[in-house]
Coordinates of N, CA and C in Angstrom, one line a residue:
X1 N 42.5 138.7 74.4 CA 43.7 139.5 74.4 C 44.0 140.0 73.0
X2 N 44.1 141.3 72.8 CA 44.4 142.0 71.6 C 45.9 142.1 71.5
X3 N 46.5 141.6 70.4 CA 48.0 141.5 70.3 C 48.6 142.3 69.1
X4 N 47.7 142.8 68.3 CA 48.2 143.7 67.2 C 47.5 145.0 67.2
X5 N 48.2 146.1 66.9 CA 47.5 147.3 66.8 C 48.4 148.3 66.1
X6 N 47.9 149.5 65.9 CA 48.7 150.6 65.2 C 48.6 151.8 66.2
X7 N 49.8 152.5 66.3 CA 49.9 153.7 67.0 C 50.0 154.8 66.0
X8 N 49.0 155.7 65.9 CA 48.9 156.6 64.8 C 49.2 158.1 65.2
X9 N 49.1 158.4 66.5 CA 49.1 159.9 66.8 C 50.5 160.4 67.0
X10 N 51.5 159.7 67.6 CA 52.8 160.2 67.8 C 53.8 159.1 67.3
X11 N 54.8 159.4 66.5 CA 55.7 158.4 65.9 C 54.9 157.2 65.5
X12 N 54.2 157.3 64.4 CA 53.3 156.2 63.9 C 54.1 154.9 63.7
X13 N 53.5 153.8 64.3 CA 54.2 152.5 64.2 C 53.2 151.4 64.5
X14 N 53.5 150.3 64.0 CA 52.7 149.1 64.4 C 53.2 148.6 65.7
X15 N 52.4 147.9 66.5 CA 52.8 147.3 67.8 C 52.2 145.9 67.9
X16 N 53.1 145.0 68.4 CA 52.6 143.7 68.7 C 52.9 143.3 70.1
X17 N 52.0 142.6 70.8 CA 52.2 142.1 72.1 C 52.4 140.6 72.0
X18 N 53.6 140.2 72.1 CA 54.0 138.7 71.9 C 54.0 138.1 73.3
X19 N 54.2 136.7 73.2 CA 54.2 136.0 74.5 C 55.6 135.2 74.6
X20 N 56.2 135.4 75.7 CA 57.5 134.7 75.9 C 57.5 133.7 77.1
X21 N 58.7 133.3 77.5 CA 58.8 132.3 78.5 C 58.5 132.9 79.9
X22 N 58.3 134.2 80.0 CA 58.0 134.8 81.3 C 59.1 135.6 81.8
X23 N 58.8 136.7 82.5 CA 59.7 137.6 83.1 C 60.7 136.9 84.1
X24 N 62.0 137.0 83.8 CA 62.9 136.3 84.7 C 63.1 137.1 86.0
X25 N 62.7 138.4 86.0 CA 62.9 139.2 87.3 C 61.7 139.0 88.2
X26 N 60.5 139.4 87.7 CA 59.2 139.1 88.3 C 59.1 139.6 89.8
X27 N 59.8 140.7 90.2 CA 59.7 141.2 91.5 C 59.2 142.6 91.7
X28 N 58.8 143.2 90.6 CA 58.2 144.5 90.6 C 56.9 144.5 91.4
X29 N 56.7 145.3 92.4 CA 55.6 145.1 93.3 C 54.3 145.5 92.6
X30 N 54.3 146.3 91.6 CA 53.1 146.9 90.9 C 52.7 146.1 89.7
X31 N 53.4 145.1 89.3 CA 53.2 144.4 88.0 C 52.6 143.0 88.1
X32 N 51.6 142.8 87.3 CA 51.1 141.4 87.1 C 51.1 141.1 85.6
X33 N 51.8 141.9 84.9 CA 51.9 141.7 83.4 C 52.6 140.4 83.1
X34 N 53.5 139.9 84.0 CA 54.3 138.7 83.8 C 53.4 137.5 83.8
X35 N 52.1 137.6 84.1 CA 51.2 136.4 84.0 C 50.9 136.0 82.6
X36 N 51.2 136.9 81.6 CA 51.0 136.6 80.2 C 52.3 135.8 79.7
X37 N 52.3 134.6 79.9 CA 53.5 133.8 79.6 C 53.2 132.3 79.4
X38 N 54.1 131.6 78.8 CA 54.0 130.1 78.7 C 55.5 129.6 78.6
X39 N 55.7 128.4 79.3 CA 57.0 127.8 79.2 C 57.1 126.9 77.9
X40 N 56.0 126.8 77.2 CA 56.0 126.0 76.0 C 56.4 126.8 74.8
X41 N 57.6 126.6 74.3 CA 58.2 127.5 73.2 C 57.4 127.3 71.9
X42 N 57.0 126.0 71.7 CA 56.3 125.8 70.4 C 54.9 126.5 70.4
X43 N 54.2 126.5 71.5 CA 52.9 127.2 71.6 C 53.2 128.7 71.5
X44 N 54.2 129.2 72.1 CA 54.5 130.6 72.0 C 54.8 131.0 70.6
X45 N 55.6 130.2 69.9 CA 56.0 130.5 68.6 C 54.7 130.5 67.6
X46 N 53.9 129.6 67.9 CA 52.6 129.5 67.1 C 51.8 130.8 67.3
X47 N 51.6 131.2 68.5 CA 50.9 132.4 68.8 C 51.5 133.6 68.2
X48 N 52.9 133.7 68.4 CA 53.6 134.9 67.9 C 53.6 135.0 66.4
X49 N 53.6 133.8 65.8 CA 53.6 133.8 64.3 C 52.3 134.4 63.8
X50 N 51.2 134.0 64.4 CA 49.9 134.5 64.0 C 49.9 136.0 64.2
X51 N 50.4 136.5 65.4 CA 50.4 137.9 65.6 C 51.2 138.7 64.6
X52 N 52.4 138.2 64.3 CA 53.3 138.9 63.4 C 52.8 138.8 62.0
X53 N 51.9 137.9 61.7 CA 51.3 137.8 60.3 C 50.5 139.1 60.0
X54 N 50.1 139.8 61.0 CA 49.3 141.0 60.8 C 50.1 142.2 60.4
X55 N 51.4 142.1 60.6 CA 52.3 143.3 60.4 C 52.4 143.6 58.9
X56 N 52.2 144.9 58.6 CA 52.2 145.3 57.2 C 53.4 146.1 56.8
X57 N 54.0 146.7 57.7 CA 55.2 147.6 57.4 C 54.8 149.0 56.9
X58 N 53.5 149.3 57.1 CA 53.0 150.6 56.5 C 53.6 151.8 57.1
X59 N 54.2 151.8 58.3 CA 54.9 152.9 58.9 C 56.4 152.8 58.9
X60 N 56.9 151.6 58.5 CA 58.3 151.4 58.6 C 58.9 151.2 59.9
X61 N 58.0 151.2 61.0 CA 58.5 150.9 62.3 C 57.6 149.9 63.0
X62 N 58.2 149.1 63.9 CA 57.5 148.1 64.6 C 57.9 148.1 66.1
X63 N 56.9 148.2 67.0 CA 57.2 148.1 68.4 C 56.8 146.7 68.9
X64 N 57.8 146.0 69.5 CA 57.6 144.6 70.0 C 57.6 144.6 71.5
X65 N 56.5 144.2 72.2 CA 56.5 144.1 73.6 C 56.1 142.7 74.0
X66 N 56.4 142.3 75.2 CA 56.0 141.0 75.8 C 56.1 141.2 77.3
X67 N 55.6 140.2 78.0 CA 55.5 140.2 79.4 C 56.9 140.0 80.1
X68 N 57.8 141.0 79.9 CA 59.2 140.9 80.3 C 60.1 141.6 79.4
X69 N 61.1 140.9 78.9 CA 62.1 141.4 78.1 C 62.2 140.7 76.8
X70 N 62.7 141.4 75.7 CA 62.9 140.7 74.4 C 63.7 139.5 74.6
X71 N 64.6 139.5 75.5 CA 65.5 138.3 75.7 C 64.8 137.1 76.2
X72 N 63.5 137.2 76.6 CA 62.8 136.1 77.0 C 61.8 135.5 76.0
X73 N 62.0 136.0 74.7 CA 61.3 135.4 73.6 C 62.1 134.2 73.1
X74 N 61.4 133.2 72.5 CA 62.1 132.1 72.0 C 62.9 132.5 70.7
X75 N 63.9 131.7 70.4 CA 64.8 132.1 69.3 C 64.1 132.1 67.9
X76 N 63.1 131.2 67.7 CA 62.4 131.2 66.5 C 61.5 132.5 66.3
X77 N 60.9 132.9 67.4 CA 60.2 134.2 67.3 C 61.1 135.4 67.0
X78 N 62.2 135.4 67.6 CA 63.2 136.5 67.3 C 63.6 136.5 65.9
X79 N 63.8 135.3 65.3 CA 64.2 135.2 63.9 C 63.0 135.6 63.0
X80 N 61.8 135.3 63.4 CA 60.6 135.7 62.7 C 60.4 137.2 62.7
X81 N 60.7 137.8 63.8 CA 60.6 139.3 63.9 C 61.5 139.9 62.8
X82 N 62.8 139.3 62.8 CA 63.8 139.8 61.8 C 63.3 139.6 60.4
X83 N 62.8 138.4 60.1 CA 62.4 138.1 58.7 C 61.2 139.0 58.4
X84 N 60.2 139.1 59.3 CA 59.0 139.9 59.0 C 59.4 141.3 58.7
X85 N 60.3 141.9 59.4 CA 60.7 143.3 59.2 C 61.5 143.4 57.9
X86 N 62.3 142.4 57.5 CA 63.0 142.5 56.3 C 62.0 142.5 55.1
X87 N 61.0 141.5 55.2 CA 60.0 141.4 54.1 C 59.1 142.6 54.0
X88 N 58.7 143.2 55.1 CA 57.8 144.3 55.1 C 58.4 145.6 55.0
X89 N 59.7 145.7 54.9 CA 60.4 146.9 54.7 C 60.5 147.8 55.9
X90 N 60.5 147.2 57.1 CA 60.5 147.9 58.4 C 62.0 148.2 58.7
X91 N 62.3 149.4 59.0 CA 63.7 149.8 59.3 C 64.0 150.0 60.8
X92 N 62.9 150.4 61.5 CA 63.1 150.7 63.0 C 62.3 149.7 63.8
X93 N 63.0 149.1 64.8 CA 62.3 148.2 65.7 C 62.5 148.6 67.1
X94 N 61.4 148.7 67.9 CA 61.5 149.0 69.3 C 61.3 147.7 70.1
X95 N 62.3 147.5 71.0 CA 62.2 146.4 71.9 C 62.2 146.9 73.4
X96 N 61.8 146.0 74.3 CA 61.8 146.4 75.7 C 62.8 145.4 76.4
X97 N 63.4 145.9 77.5 CA 64.3 145.0 78.3 C 64.4 145.5 79.7
X98 N 64.5 144.6 80.6 CA 64.8 144.9 82.0 C 66.3 145.3 82.1
X99 N 66.7 146.1 83.0 CA 68.0 146.6 83.2 C 69.0 145.4 83.4
X100 N 68.5 144.3 84.0 CA 69.4 143.1 84.2 C 70.0 142.6 83.0
X101 N 69.5 142.9 81.8 CA 70.0 142.4 80.6 C 70.9 143.4 79.8
X102 N 71.2 144.5 80.5 CA 71.9 145.6 79.8 C 73.2 145.1 79.0
X103 N 73.9 144.1 79.6 CA 75.1 143.7 78.9 C 74.8 142.8 77.7
X104 N 73.6 142.5 77.4 CA 73.2 141.7 76.3 C 72.8 142.6 75.1
X105 N 72.6 143.8 75.4 CA 72.0 144.7 74.4 C 72.9 144.9 73.2
X106 N 74.2 145.1 73.4 CA 75.2 145.3 72.3 C 75.1 144.1 71.3
X107 N 75.0 142.9 71.9 CA 75.0 141.7 71.0 C 73.7 141.7 70.2
X108 N 72.6 142.1 70.8 CA 71.3 142.2 70.1 C 71.3 143.2 69.0
X109 N 72.0 144.4 69.3 CA 72.1 145.4 68.2 C 72.9 144.8 67.1
X110 N 73.9 144.1 67.4 CA 74.7 143.4 66.3 C 73.9 142.4 65.5
X111 N 73.1 141.6 66.2 CA 72.3 140.7 65.5 C 71.3 141.3 64.6
X112 N 70.8 142.5 65.0 CA 69.8 143.3 64.2 C 70.5 144.5 63.5
X113 N 71.7 144.3 63.1 CA 72.5 145.4 62.6 C 71.9 146.0 61.3
X114 N 71.0 145.2 60.6 CA 70.4 145.7 59.4 C 69.3 146.7 59.7
X115 N 68.9 146.8 61.0 CA 67.8 147.7 61.4 C 68.4 148.7 62.4
X116 N 67.5 149.7 62.7 CA 67.8 150.6 63.8 C 67.0 150.2 65.0
X117 N 67.7 149.7 66.1 CA 67.0 149.3 67.3 C 66.8 150.4 68.3
X118 N 65.6 150.5 68.8 CA 65.3 151.4 69.9 C 65.0 150.6 71.1
X119 N 65.9 150.6 72.1 CA 65.7 149.8 73.3 C 65.0 150.6 74.4
X120 N 63.9 150.1 74.9 CA 63.2 150.8 76.0 C 63.4 150.1 77.3
X121 N 63.6 150.9 78.3 CA 63.8 150.4 79.7 C 62.6 150.8 80.6
X122 N 62.2 149.8 81.3 CA 61.2 150.1 82.3 C 61.8 150.7 83.6
X123 N 62.0 152.0 83.5 CA 62.7 152.7 84.6 C 61.7 153.1 85.7
X124 N 60.6 153.5 85.4 CA 59.5 154.0 86.3 C 59.7 155.3 87.0
X125 N 60.9 155.5 87.5 CA 61.3 156.8 88.1 C 62.8 156.8 88.3
X126 N 63.3 158.1 88.4 CA 64.7 158.3 88.7 C 65.0 158.3 90.2
X127 N 63.9 158.4 91.0 CA 64.0 158.4 92.4 C 64.4 157.1 92.9
X128 N 65.7 156.9 93.3 CA 66.3 155.6 93.6 C 65.5 155.0 94.8
X129 N 65.2 155.7 95.8 CA 64.6 155.1 97.0 C 63.2 154.6 96.7
X130 N 62.4 155.4 95.9 CA 61.1 155.0 95.6 C 61.1 153.9 94.6
X131 N 62.0 153.9 93.7 CA 62.1 152.9 92.6 C 62.5 151.5 93.2
X132 N 63.5 151.5 94.2 CA 64.0 150.3 94.7 C 63.3 149.8 96.0
X133 N 62.8 150.7 96.8 CA 62.2 150.3 98.1 C 60.7 150.2 98.0
X134 N 60.1 150.8 97.0 CA 58.7 150.8 96.9 C 58.3 149.9 95.7
X135 N 58.9 150.2 94.5 CA 58.5 149.5 93.3 C 59.4 148.2 93.1
X136 N 60.5 148.1 93.8 CA 61.4 146.9 93.7 C 61.8 146.6 92.3
X137 N 62.3 147.6 91.6 CA 62.6 147.5 90.1 C 63.9 146.7 89.9
X138 N 64.8 146.6 90.8 CA 66.0 145.9 90.6 C 67.0 146.6 89.6
X139 N 67.0 147.9 89.8 CA 68.0 148.8 89.0 C 68.9 149.4 90.0
X140 N 70.1 148.8 90.2 CA 71.0 149.3 91.3 C 71.7 150.6 91.0
X141 N 71.6 151.1 89.8 CA 72.4 152.3 89.4 C 71.6 153.6 89.8
X142 N 72.3 154.6 90.2 CA 71.7 155.9 90.5 C 72.0 157.0 89.5
X143 N 73.1 156.9 88.8 CA 73.6 157.9 87.8 C 72.8 157.8 86.5
X144 N 72.1 158.8 86.2 CA 71.3 158.8 84.9 C 72.1 158.5 83.7
X145 N 73.3 159.0 83.6 CA 74.2 158.7 82.5 C 74.4 157.2 82.3
X146 N 74.6 156.5 83.5 CA 74.9 155.0 83.4 C 73.6 154.3 83.2
X147 N 72.5 154.7 83.8 CA 71.2 154.1 83.6 C 70.8 154.0 82.1
X148 N 71.0 155.1 81.4 CA 70.6 155.3 80.1 C 71.6 154.9 79.0
X149 N 72.8 154.5 79.4 CA 73.8 154.3 78.4 C 73.5 153.2 77.3
X150 N 72.7 152.2 77.7 CA 72.4 151.2 76.7 C 71.0 151.2 76.2
X151 N 70.2 152.3 76.6 CA 68.8 152.4 76.3 C 68.5 153.7 75.5
X152 N 67.5 153.7 74.7 CA 67.1 154.8 73.9 C 65.8 155.5 74.4
X153 N 65.0 154.6 75.1 CA 63.7 155.1 75.5 C 63.4 154.5 76.9
X154 N 62.4 155.1 77.6 CA 62.1 154.6 78.9 C 60.7 154.7 79.3
X155 N 60.2 153.8 80.1 CA 58.8 153.9 80.6 C 58.9 154.5 82.0
X156 N 57.9 155.3 82.3 CA 57.7 155.9 83.7 C 56.3 155.5 84.2
X157 N 56.2 155.4 85.5 CA 54.9 155.0 86.1 C 54.5 156.1 87.1
X158 N 53.4 156.7 86.9 CA 52.8 157.7 87.8 C 51.5 157.3 88.3
X159 N 51.1 158.0 89.4 CA 49.8 157.7 90.0 C 49.8 156.8 91.2
X160 N 51.0 156.8 92.0 CA 51.1 156.0 93.1 C 51.4 156.8 94.4
X161 N 50.9 156.5 95.5 CA 51.1 157.2 96.7 C 52.6 157.5 97.0
X162 N 52.9 158.7 97.3 CA 54.3 159.1 97.6 C 54.8 159.9 96.5
X163 N 54.2 159.9 95.3 CA 54.6 160.8 94.2 C 54.0 162.1 94.3
X164 N 54.7 163.1 93.8 CA 54.2 164.5 93.8 C 54.3 165.1 92.5
X165 N 53.7 166.3 92.3 CA 53.9 167.0 91.0 C 55.3 167.3 90.8
X166 N 56.1 167.6 91.8 CA 57.5 167.9 91.7 C 58.3 166.7 91.3
X167 N 58.0 165.5 91.9 CA 58.8 164.3 91.6 C 58.5 163.8 90.2
X168 N 57.2 163.9 89.8 CA 56.8 163.5 88.4 C 57.4 164.4 87.4
X169 N 57.4 165.7 87.6 CA 58.0 166.7 86.7 C 59.5 166.4 86.5
X170 N 60.1 166.2 87.6 CA 61.6 165.9 87.6 C 61.8 164.6 86.7
X171 N 61.0 163.6 86.9 CA 61.2 162.4 86.1 C 61.0 162.7 84.6
X172 N 60.0 163.5 84.3 CA 59.8 163.8 82.9 C 61.0 164.6 82.3
X173 N 61.4 165.6 83.0 CA 62.5 166.4 82.6 C 63.8 165.6 82.4
X174 N 64.1 164.8 83.4 CA 65.3 163.9 83.3 C 65.1 162.9 82.2
X175 N 63.9 162.4 82.0 CA 63.7 161.4 81.0 C 63.9 162.0 79.6
X176 N 63.5 163.2 79.4 CA 63.7 163.8 78.1 C 65.1 164.3 77.9
X177 N 65.9 164.4 79.0 CA 67.3 164.8 78.9 C 68.1 163.6 78.5
X178 N 67.8 162.4 79.1 CA 68.7 161.2 78.9 C 68.2 160.2 78.0
X179 N 66.9 160.3 77.5 CA 66.4 159.4 76.5 C 65.8 160.1 75.3
X180 N 65.8 159.4 74.2 CA 65.2 160.0 73.0 C 63.7 160.2 73.1
X181 N 63.0 159.2 73.8 CA 61.6 159.3 74.0 C 61.2 158.7 75.3
X182 N 60.1 159.1 75.9 CA 59.6 158.4 77.1 C 58.1 158.1 77.0
X183 N 57.7 157.1 77.7 CA 56.3 156.7 77.8 C 55.9 156.7 79.2
X184 N 54.9 157.6 79.5 CA 54.3 157.7 80.9 C 53.1 156.8 81.0
X185 N 53.1 155.9 81.9 CA 52.0 155.0 82.2 C 51.4 155.4 83.5
X186 N 50.1 155.7 83.5 CA 49.3 156.0 84.7 C 48.9 154.7 85.3
X187 N 49.2 154.5 86.6 CA 48.9 153.3 87.3 C 47.4 153.0 87.3
X188 N 47.1 151.7 86.8 CA 45.8 151.2 86.8 C 45.6 150.1 87.8
X189 N 44.4 149.9 88.3 CA 44.2 148.8 89.2 C 44.5 147.5 88.6
X190 N 45.2 146.6 89.4 CA 45.4 145.2 88.9 C 45.4 144.3 90.1
X191 N 46.0 143.1 90.0 CA 45.9 142.1 91.1 C 47.0 142.3 92.1
X192 N 47.9 143.3 92.0 CA 48.9 143.5 93.0 C 48.4 144.3 94.2
X193 N 49.3 144.4 95.2 CA 48.9 145.2 96.4 C 49.1 146.7 96.2
X194 N 49.9 147.0 95.1 CA 50.1 148.4 94.8 C 48.9 149.0 94.1
X195 N 48.2 149.9 94.6 CA 47.0 150.5 94.1 C 47.2 151.9 93.6
X196 N 46.4 152.3 92.6 CA 46.5 153.7 92.1 C 46.0 154.6 93.2
X197 N 46.7 155.8 93.2 CA 46.3 156.9 94.1 C 45.6 157.9 93.3
X198 N 44.3 158.0 93.4 CA 43.5 158.9 92.5 C 44.0 160.4 92.7
X199 N 44.4 160.7 93.9 CA 44.9 162.1 94.2 C 46.1 162.4 93.4
X200 N 47.1 161.4 93.3 CA 48.3 161.7 92.6 C 48.0 161.7 91.1
X201 N 47.1 160.9 90.6 CA 46.7 160.9 89.2 C 46.1 162.2 88.9
X202 N 45.2 162.7 89.7 CA 44.6 164.0 89.5 C 45.6 165.1 89.4
X203 N 46.6 165.1 90.2 CA 47.7 166.1 90.2 C 48.4 166.0 88.8
X204 N 48.7 164.8 88.4 CA 49.4 164.6 87.1 C 48.5 165.2 86.0
X205 N 47.2 164.8 86.0 CA 46.3 165.2 84.9 C 46.1 166.7 84.9
X206 N 46.1 167.3 86.0 CA 45.8 168.7 86.1 C 47.1 169.6 85.8
X207 N 48.2 169.2 86.4 CA 49.4 170.0 86.3 C 50.4 169.7 85.2
X208 N 50.5 168.4 84.9 CA 51.5 168.0 83.9 C 51.0 167.5 82.6
X209 N 49.9 166.8 82.6 CA 49.3 166.3 81.3 C 49.1 167.4 80.3
X210 N 48.6 168.5 80.7 CA 48.4 169.6 79.6 C 49.7 170.1 79.0
X211 N 50.8 170.0 79.8 CA 52.1 170.5 79.3 C 52.7 169.5 78.3
X212 N 52.5 168.2 78.5 CA 53.3 167.2 77.7 C 52.4 166.4 76.8
X213 N 51.1 166.6 76.8 CA 50.2 165.7 76.0 C 50.4 165.8 74.5
X214 N 50.9 166.9 74.1 CA 51.2 167.1 72.6 C 52.7 167.0 72.3
X215 N 53.5 166.7 73.3 CA 54.9 166.6 73.0 C 55.2 165.3 72.2
X216 N 55.8 165.5 71.0 CA 56.1 164.3 70.1 C 57.0 163.3 70.7
X217 N 57.7 163.6 71.8 CA 58.6 162.7 72.4 C 58.0 162.0 73.6
X218 N 56.8 162.3 73.9 CA 56.2 161.7 75.1 C 54.9 161.0 74.8
X219 N 54.9 159.7 75.0 CA 53.6 158.9 74.9 C 53.0 158.9 76.3
X220 N 51.7 159.0 76.4 CA 51.0 159.0 77.7 C 49.9 158.0 77.6
X221 N 50.0 156.9 78.5 CA 48.9 155.9 78.5 C 48.1 156.1 79.8
X222 N 46.9 156.6 79.7 CA 46.0 156.7 80.8 C 45.5 155.3 81.2
X223 N 45.2 154.5 80.2 CA 44.8 153.1 80.4 C 45.8 152.2 79.9
X224 N 45.9 151.0 80.4 CA 46.9 150.1 80.0 C 46.8 149.7 78.5
X225 N 45.6 149.8 78.0 CA 45.3 149.4 76.6 C 45.3 150.6 75.6
X226 N 45.8 151.7 76.0 CA 45.8 152.9 75.1 C 46.6 152.7 73.8
X227 N 47.5 151.8 73.8 CA 48.3 151.5 72.6 C 47.5 150.6 71.7
X228 N 46.4 150.1 72.2 CA 45.5 149.2 71.4 C 45.8 147.7 71.6
X229 N 46.7 147.4 72.5 CA 47.0 145.9 72.7 C 46.8 145.7 74.2
X230 N 46.5 144.4 74.5 CA 46.3 144.0 75.9 C 44.9 143.6 76.1
X231 N 44.4 143.5 77.4 CA 43.1 143.1 77.7 C 42.5 143.9 78.8

């Protein structure tokens, strides 16, 4: 498992894949990412300490991801993130969180008030029916203004049966309206019952990828490991 890398093409930053106590939600039908976890806080901290030791601060930005939300990292790891960023001169930190923790984000921003926090939401799509009845995301809100109010960035998931060029374009356009940045993840085969639809992926690559591939506000991951972390 590769847990440290650098993103150099758009908004250059370092990225670390840390390990937490596990996703508390764990109901998304398409995700087996939550398997990267341990209930042993000491072992998690030891692993996370080694990963964070590679951070140099060369870009002044750090993206922190884990199999769930930042709120599922142990307290010592969170403190080490803060210390590492202070020592390395990092000013901007990107964290991920499930919508269920939205009421904790203000306190996290206060805790990290010496930095600029960019909170990323795993939204996947604005289509409420598809998001909640197919993907089971657990985001009860329909209003984009309310969905985005505590978040700066969002992940979207494309390449699943039922999606169309029109629905994916709508997600991108709304994403760029309500968030500072978006990250498009193309569905890859994993251990879940939700499988990639090659036809939908082909539509995305043919009709939408050429339009947004060079957009500085849009990251596109064709493979799960395109950021350089993962397995």
